[in-house]
């Protein structure tokens, strides 16, 4: 087959996958506020990904609320004030301001856990690592987050980069990704990256953390086909999130074993150095 035809079909497939991930509902950030922050010992902040809205977090939010967590999210704005296209560092500062104001109004709140999907994980990472978020945050869980950048962002730059500076930040060669990798992650904050090798948006090993010698940094690889968007809804992912939340709030020590367990048992959170390719 003609290599140009193969390349065209591959590109068409990627674009179709990307289109299925984005959330274009103009009402996607209209969510009902249900959390009582006056009695909130286990607050969990959810951060959604690029060109998406808070609507994609509904399933995860429902599960967390059912388990007794105080769940909330932030309207991150973006294109048409909806679709999370602003720079990652700017959004992290927005998170910083929202979190600080919330704790000022409710000083009795417990330590914060952040769960970030895709770009949302980088927003959380920047907030904790560069903006003093470690003073508030107890653990950070990322889902399909391209900590090393993703080559899919180059395609995004060609189509969306003219109005979204954050798309350029998501490329593996970006100054943002390189700068964010410098220095150790705060050791009193548990950082876990949950990822799948079948993720087309954050292709392996883009979501694998590589912070040598840090006992608080882990990678969890999911077995089976888990597409990028379904990291927010799959039952297998939710079970890992439940365990990571329990470990984070319990200040549990790192697992002694670094060997992945076979299904149906949950995958083990591997120290980042051990999971690096």
Coordinates of C-alpha atoms in Angstrom, one line a residue, residues 48-169:
X48 CA -10.1 18.0 33.7
X49 CA -8.0 17.9 30.6
X50 CA -7.5 19.9 27.4
X51 CA -10.5 21.1 25.4
X52 CA -12.8 19.5 27.9
X53 CA -15.2 20.6 30.6
X54 CA -16.2 19.7 34.1
X55 CA -19.0 17.5 32.7
X56 CA -16.5 14.7 31.9
X57 CA -15.8 14.3 35.6
X58 CA -19.4 13.4 36.5
X59 CA -18.9 9.6 36.9
X60 CA -15.8 10.0 39.0
X61 CA -17.3 12.8 41.1
X62 CA -20.4 10.6 41.8
X63 CA -18.2 7.7 42.9
X64 CA -16.1 9.8 45.2
X65 CA -19.1 11.5 46.8
X66 CA -20.7 8.1 47.4
X67 CA -17.5 7.1 49.3
X68 CA -17.7 10.2 51.6
X69 CA -15.2 12.5 49.9
X70 CA -15.8 16.2 49.6
X71 CA -15.5 16.6 45.8
X72 CA -15.2 19.8 43.9
X73 CA -13.9 21.1 40.6
X74 CA -12.9 24.4 39.1
X75 CA -14.2 26.2 36.0
X76 CA -10.9 26.5 34.1
X77 CA -12.2 28.7 31.3
X78 CA -10.5 28.7 27.9
X79 CA -11.8 29.0 24.4
X80 CA -15.4 30.5 24.5
X81 CA -14.8 30.5 28.3
X82 CA -15.3 26.7 28.2
X83 CA -12.7 24.4 26.8
X84 CA -9.5 24.5 28.9
X85 CA -7.1 25.9 26.3
X86 CA -5.2 28.4 28.5
X87 CA -1.5 27.9 29.5
X88 CA -0.9 25.3 32.1
X89 CA 1.1 27.6 34.4
X90 CA -1.7 30.2 34.3
X91 CA -4.3 27.6 35.2
X92 CA -2.2 26.4 38.1
X93 CA -2.2 29.9 39.4
X94 CA -5.9 30.0 39.1
X95 CA -6.1 26.8 41.1
X96 CA -3.8 28.3 43.7
X97 CA -6.1 31.3 44.1
X98 CA -9.2 29.2 44.4
X99 CA -7.7 26.8 46.9
X100 CA -6.3 29.5 49.1
X101 CA -9.6 31.4 49.2
X102 CA -11.5 28.2 50.0
X103 CA -9.2 27.4 52.9
X104 CA -9.5 30.9 54.2
X105 CA -13.3 30.6 54.3
X106 CA -13.1 27.1 55.8
X107 CA -10.0 26.8 57.9
X108 CA -11.2 23.5 59.4
X109 CA -10.9 21.7 56.1
X110 CA -8.6 18.7 55.9
X111 CA -5.6 18.3 53.6
X112 CA -6.4 18.3 49.9
X113 CA -6.1 15.5 47.3
X114 CA -6.0 16.5 43.6
X115 CA -7.0 14.1 40.8
X116 CA -6.0 15.4 37.4
X117 CA -6.9 13.9 34.1
X118 CA -4.5 14.5 31.2
X119 CA -3.5 18.2 31.1
X120 CA -5.3 18.5 34.5
X121 CA -2.5 16.4 36.0
X122 CA 0.1 18.8 34.8
X123 CA -1.9 21.7 36.2
X124 CA -1.9 19.9 39.6
X125 CA 1.8 19.1 39.3
X126 CA 2.8 22.6 38.6
X127 CA 0.7 23.9 41.5
X128 CA 2.2 21.5 44.0
X129 CA 5.8 21.7 42.7
X130 CA 6.2 25.3 41.7
X131 CA 3.5 27.4 43.5
X132 CA 3.7 26.1 47.1
X133 CA 0.7 23.8 46.7
X134 CA 2.5 21.2 48.9
X135 CA 1.4 23.2 51.9
X136 CA -2.2 22.2 51.2
X137 CA -2.0 19.0 49.2
X138 CA -1.5 15.6 50.7
X139 CA -1.6 13.6 47.5
X140 CA -1.8 14.1 43.7
X141 CA -3.2 11.4 41.4
X142 CA -2.8 11.8 37.7
X143 CA -4.7 9.9 35.0
X144 CA -3.2 9.6 31.6
X145 CA -1.1 12.7 32.2
X146 CA 1.8 13.3 29.7
X147 CA 4.5 14.1 32.3
X148 CA 7.1 13.8 29.6
X149 CA 5.0 15.5 27.0
X150 CA 3.2 13.7 24.2
X151 CA 3.9 13.5 20.5
X152 CA 0.2 13.8 19.8
X153 CA 0.6 17.5 20.8
X154 CA 2.5 18.1 17.6
X155 CA -0.6 17.2 15.7
X156 CA -2.6 19.5 18.0
X157 CA -0.2 22.3 17.4
X158 CA -0.9 22.1 13.6
X159 CA -4.6 22.2 14.2
X160 CA -5.2 24.1 17.5
X161 CA -1.9 25.7 18.3
X162 CA -2.8 29.0 16.8
X163 CA -5.2 29.8 19.6
X164 CA -4.0 27.5 22.4
X165 CA -0.5 28.1 23.9
X166 CA -1.0 25.1 26.2
X167 CA -0.8 22.8 23.2
X168 CA 2.8 23.8 22.6
X169 CA 3.5 23.3 26.3

